[in-house]
Coordinates of C-alpha atoms and ligand atoms in Angstrom, one line a residue:
X1 CA -16.4 2.5 -20.5
X2 CA -13.9 1.8 -23.5
X3 CA -11.5 -1.0 -22.6
X4 CA -8.2 -0.9 -24.9
X5 CA -8.0 -2.8 -27.9
X6 CA -5.0 -4.4 -26.8
X7 CA -6.9 -6.2 -24.0
X8 CA -8.9 -7.9 -26.2
X9 CA -5.9 -8.4 -28.6
X10 CA -4.4 -10.5 -25.6
X11 CA -7.3 -12.4 -24.6
X12 CA -7.9 -13.7 -28.6
X13 CA -4.2 -14.4 -28.3
X14 CA -4.3 -16.2 -24.9
X15 CA -7.5 -18.2 -25.4
X16 CA -7.6 -21.6 -27.5
X17 CA -10.6 -21.0 -29.7
X18 CA -10.8 -24.7 -30.6
X19 CA -11.1 -25.2 -27.0
X20 CA -13.5 -22.3 -26.1
X21 CA -16.0 -23.6 -29.0
X22 CA -15.4 -27.2 -28.4
X23 CA -17.0 -26.9 -25.0
X24 CA -20.4 -26.4 -26.8
X25 CA -19.7 -27.9 -30.0
X26 CA -18.4 -31.1 -31.1
X27 CA -15.6 -30.6 -33.8
X28 CA -13.8 -32.6 -35.8
X29 CA -10.4 -31.7 -38.2
X30 CA -11.3 -30.9 -41.6
X31 CA -8.4 -29.1 -43.8
X32 CA -6.8 -26.6 -41.8
X33 CA -9.4 -26.2 -39.7
X34 CA -12.3 -27.8 -37.6
X35 CA -15.7 -28.3 -38.4
X36 CA -18.8 -29.1 -36.2
X37 CA -23.0 -28.5 -36.2
X38 CA -23.3 -24.6 -35.8
X39 CA -24.9 -23.5 -32.4
X40 CA -26.6 -20.7 -33.8
X41 CA -28.6 -22.4 -36.6
X42 CA -30.2 -26.0 -37.0
X43 CA -28.7 -28.0 -39.4
X44 CA -27.9 -31.9 -40.0
X45 CA -24.6 -31.3 -41.8
X46 CA -21.9 -29.4 -40.4
X47 CA -21.3 -25.9 -42.1
X48 CA -19.8 -24.2 -38.8
X49 CA -15.7 -24.0 -39.2
X50 CA -13.2 -22.9 -36.7
X51 CA -10.0 -21.8 -38.1
X52 CA -7.2 -21.9 -35.2
X53 CA -4.2 -20.2 -37.1
X54 CA -6.7 -17.2 -37.7
X55 CA -8.3 -17.2 -34.2
X56 CA -11.6 -17.0 -35.7
X57 CA -15.0 -19.4 -36.6
X58 CA -17.6 -18.9 -39.1
X59 CA -21.0 -20.5 -40.1
X60 CA -21.4 -20.9 -44.0
X61 CA -24.8 -21.8 -43.0
X62 CA -26.2 -18.7 -41.3
X63 CA -23.1 -16.3 -41.8
X64 CA -22.4 -16.1 -38.0
X65 CA -18.9 -15.3 -37.7
X66 CA -15.6 -14.0 -35.5
X67 CA -13.3 -14.6 -32.5
X68 CA -13.8 -16.6 -29.5
X69 CA -14.9 -13.6 -27.5
X70 CA -17.5 -12.9 -30.2
X71 CA -18.5 -16.8 -29.8
X72 CA -19.1 -16.4 -26.3
X73 CA -20.9 -13.5 -26.7
X74 CA -23.4 -14.9 -29.0
X75 CA -23.6 -18.2 -27.6
X76 CA -24.8 -17.0 -23.9
X77 CA -26.5 -13.6 -25.2
X78 CA -24.1 -11.1 -23.3
X79 CA -21.8 -8.3 -24.8
X80 CA -18.4 -8.8 -26.4
X81 CA -17.2 -6.8 -23.0
X82 CA -19.1 -9.2 -21.0
X83 CA -17.8 -12.2 -22.8
X84 CA -13.9 -10.8 -22.8
X85 CA -14.1 -10.5 -19.1
X86 CA -15.1 -14.2 -18.7
X87 CA -12.7 -15.4 -21.0
X88 CA -9.9 -13.0 -19.4
X89 CA -10.8 -14.0 -16.2
X90 CA -9.7 -17.6 -17.5
X91 CA -6.3 -16.9 -18.8
X92 CA -5.4 -14.2 -16.3
X93 CA -5.9 -11.1 -18.2
X94 CA -8.0 -8.4 -16.5
X95 CA -10.8 -6.4 -18.6
X96 CA -11.3 -3.0 -18.1
X97 CA -9.6 -2.5 -14.7
X98 CA -6.1 -0.6 -16.3
X99 CA -6.4 2.9 -17.1
X100 CA -9.2 3.7 -14.7
X101 CA -9.3 7.3 -13.3
X102 CA -9.9 7.3 -9.7
X103 CA -13.1 8.9 -10.1
X104 CA -13.9 5.8 -12.3
X105 CA -12.5 3.2 -9.7
X106 CA -14.8 4.9 -7.0
X107 CA -18.0 4.4 -9.7
X108 CA -16.9 0.5 -10.4
X109 CA -16.4 0.2 -6.5
X110 CA -19.9 1.7 -6.1
X111 CA -21.5 -0.7 -8.7
X112 CA -19.8 -3.7 -7.0
X113 CA -21.4 -2.5 -3.8
X114 CA -24.7 -2.6 -5.3
X115 CA -24.6 -5.8 -7.2
X116 CA -23.3 -7.3 -3.4
X117 CA -26.1 -5.9 -2.0
X118 CA -28.5 -7.0 -4.2
X119 CA -26.9 -11.1 -3.9
X120 CA -27.1 -11.0 -0.1
X121 CA -30.8 -9.4 -0.4
X122 CA -32.0 -12.2 -2.4
X123 CA -30.1 -14.8 -0.4
X124 CA -31.9 -13.2 2.6
X125 CA -35.4 -13.5 1.0
X126 CA -34.8 -17.0 -0.4
X127 CA -34.2 -18.2 3.0
X128 CA -37.2 -16.7 4.4
X129 CA -39.2 -18.7 1.9
X130 CA -37.7 -22.0 1.8
X131 CA -37.0 -22.1 5.7
X132 CA -38.1 -19.1 8.3
X133 CA -41.4 -19.2 10.1
X134 CA -42.4 -16.0 9.1
X135 CA -41.9 -16.9 5.3
X136 CA -45.0 -19.3 5.6
X137 CA -47.7 -16.5 3.9
X138 CA -45.0 -16.8 0.9
X139 CA -44.9 -20.5 0.7
X140 CA -48.6 -20.9 1.2
X141 CA -49.3 -18.5 -1.5
X142 CA -46.8 -20.2 -4.4
X143 CA -48.5 -23.3 -3.2
X144 CA -52.0 -22.0 -3.7
X145 CA -50.9 -20.9 -7.2
X146 CA -49.7 -24.3 -8.3
X147 CA -45.8 -23.1 -8.3
X148 CA -43.4 -26.0 -7.8
X149 CA -40.5 -26.3 -5.5
X150 CA -38.4 -26.6 -8.8
X151 CA -39.6 -23.8 -10.1
X152 CA -38.8 -21.7 -6.9
X153 CA -35.4 -22.7 -7.2
X154 CA -35.2 -22.4 -10.8
X155 CA -36.0 -18.6 -10.8
X156 CA -34.7 -18.3 -7.3
X157 CA -38.0 -16.9 -5.7
X158 CA -37.7 -15.5 -2.0
X159 CA -40.3 -14.0 0.4
X160 CA -40.3 -10.3 1.8
X161 CA -41.7 -10.6 5.7
X162 CA -43.6 -8.5 7.2
X163 CA -42.0 -5.9 9.5
X164 CA -40.5 -2.8 9.1
X165 CA -36.9 -3.5 8.9
X166 CA -35.9 -7.2 8.7
X167 CA -34.2 -7.1 5.6
X168 CA -32.2 -3.8 6.2
X169 CA -31.3 -5.3 9.5
X170 CA -30.2 -8.1 8.1
X171 CA -28.0 -6.4 5.5
X172 CA -26.7 -3.9 8.3
X173 CA -25.6 -7.0 10.2
X174 CA -23.6 -8.2 7.2
X175 CA -21.8 -4.7 7.1
X176 CA -23.8 -2.9 4.3
X177 CA -24.4 0.6 5.0
X178 CA -28.3 2.6 5.3
X179 CA -26.9 4.4 2.2
X180 CA -26.0 1.7 0.1
X181 CA -29.4 0.0 0.9
X182 CA -31.3 3.4 -0.3
X183 CA -29.3 3.2 -3.1
X184 CA -30.2 0.1 -4.0
X185 CA -33.8 0.7 -4.0
X186 CA -34.1 -1.9 -0.8
X187 CA -34.7 0.6 1.7
X188 CA -36.4 4.0 2.2
X189 CA -35.0 6.7 4.6
X190 CA -37.1 7.6 7.8
X191 CA -36.1 9.5 11.2
X192 CA -34.9 6.0 12.8
X193 CA -32.8 4.9 10.1
X194 CA -34.9 3.8 7.3
X195 CA -37.6 0.9 6.3
X196 CA -37.5 -2.0 4.2
X197 CA -39.1 -1.0 0.7
X198 CA -40.7 -4.5 -0.1
X199 CA -42.8 -6.3 2.8
X200 CA -45.2 -9.2 3.0
X201 CA -44.1 -9.6 -0.7
X202 CA -43.2 -12.9 -3.3
X203 CA -39.9 -11.4 -4.6
X204 CA -38.5 -12.0 -7.8
X205 CA -35.1 -11.4 -8.7
X206 CA -34.4 -9.7 -11.8
X207 CA -30.9 -10.7 -13.5
X208 CA -28.9 -9.0 -15.8
X209 CA -26.9 -10.3 -18.8
X210 CA -24.2 -11.6 -16.6
X211 CA -27.2 -13.3 -14.6
X212 CA -26.4 -11.0 -11.5
X213 CA -29.3 -9.7 -9.2
X214 CA -29.9 -6.4 -9.8
X215 CA -33.3 -5.5 -9.0
X216 CA -36.0 -7.1 -7.5
X217 CA -40.1 -7.5 -8.3
X218 CA -42.5 -7.9 -5.5
X219 CA -46.0 -9.4 -5.4
X220 CA -47.9 -8.4 -2.4
X221 CA -49.8 -12.1 -1.0
X222 CA -52.4 -10.3 1.3
X223 CA -54.8 -7.9 -0.8
X224 CA -54.2 -5.2 1.3
X225 CA -51.6 -3.7 3.6
X226 CA -50.4 -0.6 5.7
X227 CA -47.9 1.7 4.3
X228 CA -45.8 4.2 6.9
X229 CA -45.6 6.6 3.9
X230 CA -49.5 7.2 4.4
X231 CA -51.3 5.0 1.7
X232 CA -53.7 3.2 2.4
X233 CA -53.3 0.3 0.0
X234 CA -50.1 -1.0 -1.2
X235 CA -49.8 -2.0 -5.0
X236 CA -49.9 -5.6 -6.1
X237 CA -47.1 -5.3 -7.8
X238 CA -43.5 -3.6 -7.1
X239 CA -41.0 -3.0 -9.0
X240 CA -37.4 -2.1 -7.9
X241 CA -36.3 1.9 -9.3
X242 CA -33.8 1.8 -11.8
X243 CA -30.2 2.0 -10.1
X244 CA -26.4 2.3 -11.4
X245 CA -26.5 -1.2 -11.8
X246 CA -30.2 -1.7 -13.3
X247 CA -32.4 -0.1 -16.4
X248 CA -35.7 -1.5 -17.1
X249 CA -35.1 -0.8 -20.8
X250 CA -32.4 -3.2 -21.0
X251 CA -33.4 -6.1 -18.7
X252 CA -35.9 -8.9 -19.8
X253 CA -37.4 -10.9 -16.8
X254 CA -36.4 -14.4 -16.9
X255 CA -33.8 -14.2 -19.8
X256 CA -30.9 -16.3 -17.8
X257 CA -33.3 -19.0 -17.3
X258 CA -34.7 -18.5 -21.2
X259 CA -31.8 -18.3 -23.0
X260 CA -30.8 -21.6 -24.0
X261 CA -34.7 -22.8 -24.8
X262 CA -35.2 -19.5 -26.7
X263 CA -31.8 -20.5 -28.9
X264 CA -33.3 -24.1 -29.1
X265 CA -36.5 -23.6 -30.4
X266 CA -35.4 -20.3 -32.0
X267 CA -38.3 -18.6 -30.6
X268 CA -39.0 -16.0 -27.8
X269 CA -42.6 -16.0 -25.6
X270 CA -43.2 -12.5 -24.4
X271 CA -45.3 -11.6 -21.9
X272 CA -46.0 -9.0 -19.3
X273 CA -46.1 -10.3 -16.1
X274 CA -43.7 -12.2 -13.3
X275 CA -46.0 -15.1 -13.1
X276 CA -46.8 -15.2 -16.7
X277 CA -43.0 -16.2 -17.2
X278 CA -42.8 -18.6 -14.5
X279 CA -46.4 -20.5 -15.2
X280 CA -45.5 -20.7 -18.8
X281 CA -41.8 -21.9 -18.1
X282 CA -42.9 -24.4 -15.7
X283 CA -45.4 -25.6 -18.2
X284 CA -42.7 -26.5 -20.5
X285 CA -42.9 -23.2 -22.3
X286 CA -38.9 -22.4 -21.0
X287 CA -38.4 -19.2 -23.7
X288 CA -40.4 -16.8 -22.2
X289 CA -39.5 -13.7 -21.0
X290 CA -41.2 -10.1 -19.7
X291 CA -40.4 -6.4 -19.6
X292 CA -40.0 -5.4 -15.8
X293 CA -42.8 -2.8 -15.9
X294 CA -42.2 -0.8 -18.8
X295 CA -43.1 -1.1 -22.8
X296 CA -40.5 -3.1 -25.1
X297 CA -37.1 -0.9 -26.3
X298 CA -34.8 -1.8 -29.0
X299 CA -32.6 -2.6 -26.4
X300 CA -34.9 -5.5 -25.3
X301 CA -35.1 -6.6 -29.3
X302 CA -31.8 -6.5 -29.5
X303 CA -31.1 -9.0 -26.7
X304 CA -33.6 -11.0 -28.2
X305 CA -32.8 -10.9 -31.9
X306 CA -28.9 -12.6 -30.5
X307 CA -30.6 -15.3 -29.6
X308 CA -33.3 -16.3 -32.2
X309 CA -35.4 -15.1 -35.4
X310 CA -39.0 -15.4 -34.0
X311 CA -41.3 -13.9 -31.2
X312 CA -44.7 -14.5 -30.0
X313 CA -46.1 -11.3 -28.5
X314 CA -48.4 -12.2 -25.6
X315 CA -49.8 -9.0 -24.9
X316 CA -53.0 -8.4 -22.6
X317 CA -56.0 -8.3 -24.7
X318 CA -57.3 -4.9 -23.4
X319 CA -56.5 -1.7 -24.9
X320 CA -53.3 -1.0 -23.2
X321 CA -52.3 -4.4 -24.4
X322 CA -53.2 -3.6 -27.8
X323 CA -51.3 -0.2 -27.6
X324 CA -48.3 -1.9 -26.5
X325 CA -48.6 -4.0 -29.4
X326 CA -48.5 -1.7 -31.8
X327 CA -45.7 0.2 -30.3
X328 CA -43.6 -2.7 -30.3
X329 CA -44.1 -3.4 -33.8
X330 CA -41.7 -0.7 -35.6
X331 CA -39.0 -2.3 -33.0
X332 CA -39.2 -5.9 -33.7
X333 CA -39.3 -4.7 -37.1
X334 CA -36.2 -3.0 -37.5
X335 CA -34.6 -5.9 -35.7
X336 CA -35.6 -7.9 -38.4
X337 CA -37.9 -10.6 -35.7
X338 CA -41.0 -12.2 -37.1
X339 CA -43.5 -11.6 -34.6
X340 CA -46.4 -13.1 -34.1
X341 CA -49.2 -12.1 -31.7
X342 CA -51.3 -14.3 -29.6
X343 CA -54.5 -13.6 -28.1
X344 CA -55.3 -15.6 -25.1
X345 CA -58.9 -16.3 -25.0
X346 CA -60.9 -17.0 -21.9
X347 CA -58.5 -15.8 -19.7
X348 CA -57.0 -12.4 -18.0
X349 CA -53.5 -13.4 -19.0
X350 CA -51.3 -16.3 -19.9
X351 CA -50.8 -17.2 -16.1
X352 CA -54.5 -17.8 -16.1
X353 CA -55.1 -19.7 -19.1
X354 CA -52.2 -22.1 -18.1
X355 CA -53.8 -22.6 -14.6
X356 CA -57.3 -23.3 -16.2
X357 CA -56.5 -24.8 -19.8
X358 CA -52.9 -26.6 -19.1
X359 CA -49.8 -26.8 -21.3
X360 CA -51.5 -28.7 -24.4
X361 CA -54.5 -26.0 -24.6
X362 CA -51.6 -23.1 -25.1
X363 CA -49.8 -25.0 -27.2
X364 CA -52.9 -25.1 -29.1
X365 CA -53.6 -21.8 -29.2
X366 CA -49.8 -21.0 -30.2
X367 CA -50.5 -22.3 -33.3
X368 CA -53.0 -19.5 -34.4
X369 CA -51.0 -16.9 -33.6
X370 CA -50.8 -14.4 -36.7
X371 CA -48.4 -12.1 -37.6
X372 CA -48.4 -9.1 -35.4
X373 CA -48.7 -6.9 -38.5
X374 CA -52.0 -8.4 -39.6
X375 CA -53.6 -8.1 -36.3
X376 CA -52.3 -4.1 -36.7
X377 CA -53.8 -4.2 -40.1
X378 CA -57.0 -5.5 -38.7
X379 CA -57.4 -3.3 -35.8
X380 CA -56.9 -0.4 -37.9
X381 CA -59.1 -1.2 -40.2
X382 CA -62.1 -1.7 -37.5
X383 CA -61.3 1.5 -35.8
X384 CA -61.4 3.7 -39.0
X385 CA -63.7 1.9 -41.0
X386 CA -64.9 1.6 -44.8
X387 CA -65.5 5.2 -45.6
X388 CA -63.3 6.9 -48.1
X389 CA -61.9 9.0 -45.4
X390 CA -61.6 6.4 -42.9
X391 CA -59.7 4.1 -45.4
X392 CA -57.3 7.2 -45.8
X393 CA -56.7 7.6 -42.6
X394 CA -55.7 3.8 -42.0
X395 CA -53.7 3.6 -44.9
X396 CA -51.8 7.0 -43.5
X397 CA -51.3 5.0 -40.3
X398 CA -50.0 1.8 -41.7
X399 CA -47.9 3.2 -44.4
X400 CA -44.9 4.3 -42.0
X401 CA -45.1 1.0 -40.2
X402 CA -45.0 -1.2 -43.7
X403 CA -42.1 1.2 -44.7
X404 CA -40.4 0.0 -41.6
X405 CA -40.1 -3.9 -43.0
X406 CA -37.5 -5.2 -45.5
X407 CA -38.4 -5.4 -49.1
X408 CA -39.8 -8.3 -49.5
X409 CA -42.1 -8.0 -46.4
X410 CA -43.2 -5.0 -47.4
X411 CA -44.4 -5.6 -50.7
X412 CA -46.5 -8.4 -49.2
X413 CA -47.6 -6.2 -46.8
X414 CA -48.5 -3.4 -49.3
X415 CA -50.4 -5.9 -51.2
X416 CA -52.3 -7.1 -48.2
X417 CA -53.6 -3.4 -47.0
X418 CA -54.8 -3.0 -50.7
X419 CA -56.9 -6.3 -51.0
X420 CA -58.6 -5.6 -47.3
X421 CA -59.4 -1.6 -48.4
X422 CA -60.0 -2.5 -52.0
X423 CA -57.4 0.0 -52.8
X424 CA -55.1 -0.2 -55.9
X425 CA -51.7 -1.3 -54.9
X426 CA -50.1 1.8 -56.4
X427 CA -51.8 3.9 -53.9
X428 CA -51.0 1.8 -50.7
X429 CA -47.5 1.7 -52.2
X430 CA -47.4 5.8 -52.4
X431 CA -48.6 5.6 -48.9
X432 CA -45.7 3.6 -47.9
X433 CA -42.8 5.6 -49.3
X434 CA -44.0 9.0 -48.6
X435 CA -44.7 7.4 -44.7
X436 CA -40.8 7.5 -44.2
X437 CA -39.2 4.7 -46.1
X438 CA -35.9 5.8 -45.0
X439 CA -35.3 5.9 -41.8
X440 CA -33.8 9.0 -40.0
X441 CA -29.8 9.1 -39.9
X442 CA -28.3 9.4 -36.9
X443 CA -26.4 12.8 -37.4
X444 CA -23.4 11.8 -36.7
X445 CA -23.0 9.5 -39.5
X446 CA -21.3 10.6 -42.6
X447 CA -23.0 11.4 -45.8
X448 CA -20.6 8.9 -47.0
X449 CA -21.8 6.0 -45.1
X450 CA -24.9 6.1 -47.4
X451 CA -22.3 4.2 -50.0
X452 CA -21.8 1.3 -47.8
X453 CA -25.3 0.3 -49.6
X454 CA -23.5 -0.7 -52.5
X455 CA -22.9 -4.5 -52.9
X456 CA -20.0 -6.2 -52.2
X457 CA -18.8 -7.7 -55.2
X458 CA -16.8 -11.0 -56.4
X459 CA -13.5 -9.1 -56.4
X460 CA -13.6 -7.4 -53.4
X461 CA -13.8 -11.2 -51.9
X462 CA -10.9 -12.2 -53.8
X463 CA -9.0 -9.3 -52.6
X464 CA -9.6 -9.8 -48.9
X465 CA -8.8 -13.6 -49.6
X466 CA -5.4 -12.6 -50.9
X467 CA -4.8 -10.3 -48.3
X468 CA -5.6 -13.0 -45.1
X469 CA -4.4 -15.8 -46.6
X470 CA -1.3 -14.5 -48.8
X471 CA -0.7 -11.0 -47.3
X472 CA 3.1 -11.8 -47.9
X473 CA 2.6 -11.6 -51.7
X474 CA -0.3 -9.5 -52.1
X475 CA 0.4 -6.8 -49.4
X476 CA 3.3 -5.0 -51.6
X477 CA 0.9 -5.1 -54.3
X478 CA -2.0 -3.7 -53.0
X479 CA -0.2 -0.9 -51.1
X480 CA 0.7 0.7 -54.7
X481 CA -3.1 1.2 -55.3
X482 CA -4.9 4.1 -54.9
X483 CA -7.7 3.3 -52.0
X484 CA -10.2 5.2 -54.1
X485 CA -9.7 2.8 -56.8
X486 CA -10.3 -0.2 -54.7
X487 CA -13.5 0.6 -53.6
X488 CA -16.1 3.7 -53.1
X489 CA -16.8 2.1 -49.3
X490 CA -15.2 3.8 -46.7
X491 CA -15.6 0.7 -44.9
X492 CA -14.1 -1.5 -47.3
X493 CA -11.4 0.6 -47.8
X494 CA -10.5 1.3 -44.1
X495 CA -10.6 -2.5 -43.6
X496 CA -8.3 -3.1 -46.6
X497 CA -5.9 -0.5 -44.9
X498 CA -6.0 -2.3 -41.5
X499 CA -5.2 -5.4 -43.7
X500 CA -2.1 -3.7 -45.7
X501 CA -0.6 -2.3 -41.9
X502 CA -0.4 -6.0 -41.0
X503 CA -3.7 -5.9 -38.2
X504 CA -4.8 -9.2 -37.2
X505 CA -7.9 -10.4 -39.1
X506 CA -9.8 -11.1 -35.8
X507 CA -9.2 -7.6 -34.5
X508 CA -10.7 -5.8 -37.9
X509 CA -14.1 -8.1 -37.6
X510 CA -14.0 -7.8 -33.8
X511 CA -14.2 -3.7 -34.7
X512 CA -16.5 -3.9 -37.4
X513 CA -20.2 -3.0 -36.8
X514 CA -22.8 -6.2 -37.7
X515 CA -23.2 -6.1 -41.4
X516 CA -21.8 -7.9 -44.6
X517 CA -18.4 -6.5 -44.4
X518 CA -18.1 -8.3 -41.2
X519 CA -19.6 -11.6 -42.8
X520 CA -17.4 -11.7 -45.8
X521 CA -14.4 -11.3 -43.7
X522 CA -15.4 -13.8 -41.6
X523 CA -15.8 -16.3 -44.2
X524 CA -13.1 -15.3 -46.2
X525 CA -10.6 -16.2 -43.4
X526 CA -12.5 -19.4 -42.6
X527 CA -12.3 -20.4 -46.7
X528 CA -9.5 -22.7 -47.8
X529 CA -7.6 -22.6 -51.2
X530 CA -9.3 -20.1 -53.4
X531 CA -6.3 -20.4 -55.1
X532 CA -3.5 -23.0 -55.5
X533 CA -0.1 -21.4 -54.4
X534 CA 1.3 -20.8 -57.9
X535 CA -1.5 -18.7 -58.9
X536 CA -1.5 -16.4 -56.5
X537 CA 0.8 -14.0 -58.0
X538 CA -1.8 -13.8 -61.2
X539 CA -4.4 -13.9 -58.9
X540 CA -3.3 -10.5 -57.3
X541 CA -2.9 -8.6 -60.4
X542 CA -6.0 -10.0 -62.0
X543 CA -8.0 -9.1 -59.3
X544 CA -6.8 -5.5 -58.4
X545 CA -7.2 -4.9 -62.3
X546 CA -10.6 -5.9 -62.4
X547 CA -11.4 -3.9 -59.5
X548 CA -9.6 -0.9 -60.9
X549 CA -11.1 -0.9 -64.0
X550 CA -14.7 -1.0 -62.8
X551 CA -14.2 2.0 -60.1
X552 CA -12.4 3.7 -63.1
X553 CA -15.6 3.4 -65.4
X554 CA -17.4 5.0 -62.3
X555 CA -15.1 7.8 -62.0
X556 CA -15.0 8.7 -65.4
X557 CA -18.9 8.7 -65.5
X558 CA -18.9 11.1 -62.6
X559 CA -16.2 13.1 -64.1
X560 CA -18.3 13.7 -67.7
X561 CA -21.7 14.2 -65.5
X562 CA -19.5 17.1 -63.4
X563 CA -18.1 18.4 -66.9
X564 CA -21.3 18.7 -68.4
X565 CA -22.6 20.7 -65.5
X566 CA -19.6 22.9 -65.5
X567 CA -20.3 24.1 -69.1
X568 CA -23.0 26.4 -68.8
X569 CA -21.4 28.2 -66.0
X570 CA -17.9 28.6 -67.4
X571 CA -16.1 27.4 -64.4
X572 CA -12.8 27.3 -66.2
X573 CA -10.7 26.1 -62.9
X574 CA -13.3 23.6 -62.2
X575 CA -13.2 21.9 -65.5
X576 CA -9.5 22.1 -66.3
X577 CA -9.4 20.0 -62.8
X578 CA -11.6 17.5 -63.9
X579 CA -10.1 17.3 -67.8
X580 CA -6.4 16.7 -65.9
X581 CA -8.4 13.7 -63.7
X582 CA -9.9 12.2 -66.7
X583 CA -6.8 12.1 -68.5
X584 CA -5.0 10.2 -65.4
X585 CA -7.7 8.0 -65.3
X586 CA -7.5 7.2 -68.9
X587 CA -3.8 6.3 -68.5
X588 CA -4.5 4.7 -65.9
X589 CA -7.2 2.5 -67.5
X590 CA -4.9 1.7 -70.6
X591 CA -2.4 0.0 -68.2
X592 CA -4.5 -1.9 -66.5
X593 CA -6.1 -3.1 -69.9
X594 CA -2.4 -4.1 -70.6
X595 CA -1.9 -5.7 -67.2
X596 CA -5.3 -7.7 -67.3
X597 CA -4.6 -8.9 -70.8
X598 CA -1.1 -10.2 -69.1
X599 CA -2.8 -11.8 -66.0
X600 CA -5.4 -13.8 -67.8
X601 CA -2.5 -15.2 -70.6
Ligands
ZN1 ZN1 -24.9 -21.4 -38.4

């Protein structure tokens, strides 16, 4: 649901970025802004800047930057809109409430109803576990597994008692309708008005990015139980269904509790089960999360990427675990997260390992974790053997995986595979290249976006600095220049255009996708005095001339090429047109030469 941009503008204007950042970072005054230790990377000397008059922050150490909303989103691992909503609440600006059609309002109300239902159900399960007589099987079960009261508290564990309708009765007494309970996945319909889905189970509330209960996982405490649906045995683990507020592919169990530890340790431990998360967390490995009965998705990886750079995957040792590990590899490679794999020895899962061997032994085994890619290379080698045909197939399989890595990592994995299979490196490199070195472009991307790969030059940086800090002088001059002569990158031209039309840099940054341009704009905003006031005028002329000169050279080369392509076909109109453009560019070239001589004297 799109939020009107003006809402974000108003929030940026209303909140005090120094105050918001100051809640998490100790800032001291420096020049026109404030500096402190960056909360997003480990550092001993401050490189984290807040620029109050630009309403932005930027870290020269790790490149993180943006407005107050971005700061809160990044720190708490929530979306931009979610962070805007939180900050908006503080300053009395409602995000999203305006401009909703009656239909949308109805959906919002329905989602709110689901959130309230889940919250109330969590309270009910929790009360049963903590104090009610019918909660004793749950209490005993958790005691047997060595789960402490503090852990129960931390993960808000609960217990779904036996009987057909205790949860249903409780929630209906609170005014929730059977229909809502069914949509929430807590009840199933029956002739007599429905029955509870979760019975005789320890309940694990699953929270979304805003720490709201959106679903439950339930672990049966007895080994078998009757089911009115007719099955003689109920499954050991039961996961809540997807609903209007819950999508398995975008929620990680334990992330709320793990968030700050993940940032602190710059690492996440990925496991498969609820009890793995809880045991590891209780043993001091608080940075542990699990997917909820589903394979890892790019959305999961993105949730983690916002918080850290390293992951350790603890998939089960069986073949399913191996397959899951292989599937997750390209997902991690795409996000740039460094992923290790830890094989648990002598236990079926991390929970059992901790119970048997304790935290210290686990810590030691963590040191033995190997890069997941290395593990995949070894499995592949084992599977296909060392015959020429086997090696061929192995390298064909590994090529596309290696191709997903950034350049340096790609080169070293290529070499590793060549070594292991005793093949020439060039042969492996060919498989890597043919194996899809180019990620498939989304259909809606314009072809011009391939140009965005061109690096941002020093001149572009200076140009942005001048526009941001000395707009009054720079805007009138830059407005006269043909945008095509500023940069071949569309995103750069758009950003320049937005600054020329008076847009706030904080807003431009907020709307840019992650990437070098966003980073550059943040950096430039946080940078003091690139030129002295008196040099600004000359600097503008100089930078524009340098930019234009470089572009004109590029364009002339292009025209030259096209002209020689015209000759054999004799396309007269086309070559006339090209010659006219060449003439104009030549003229401009001479003008610029004159300007540059003037600017540097
Ligand atoms: Zn930083």
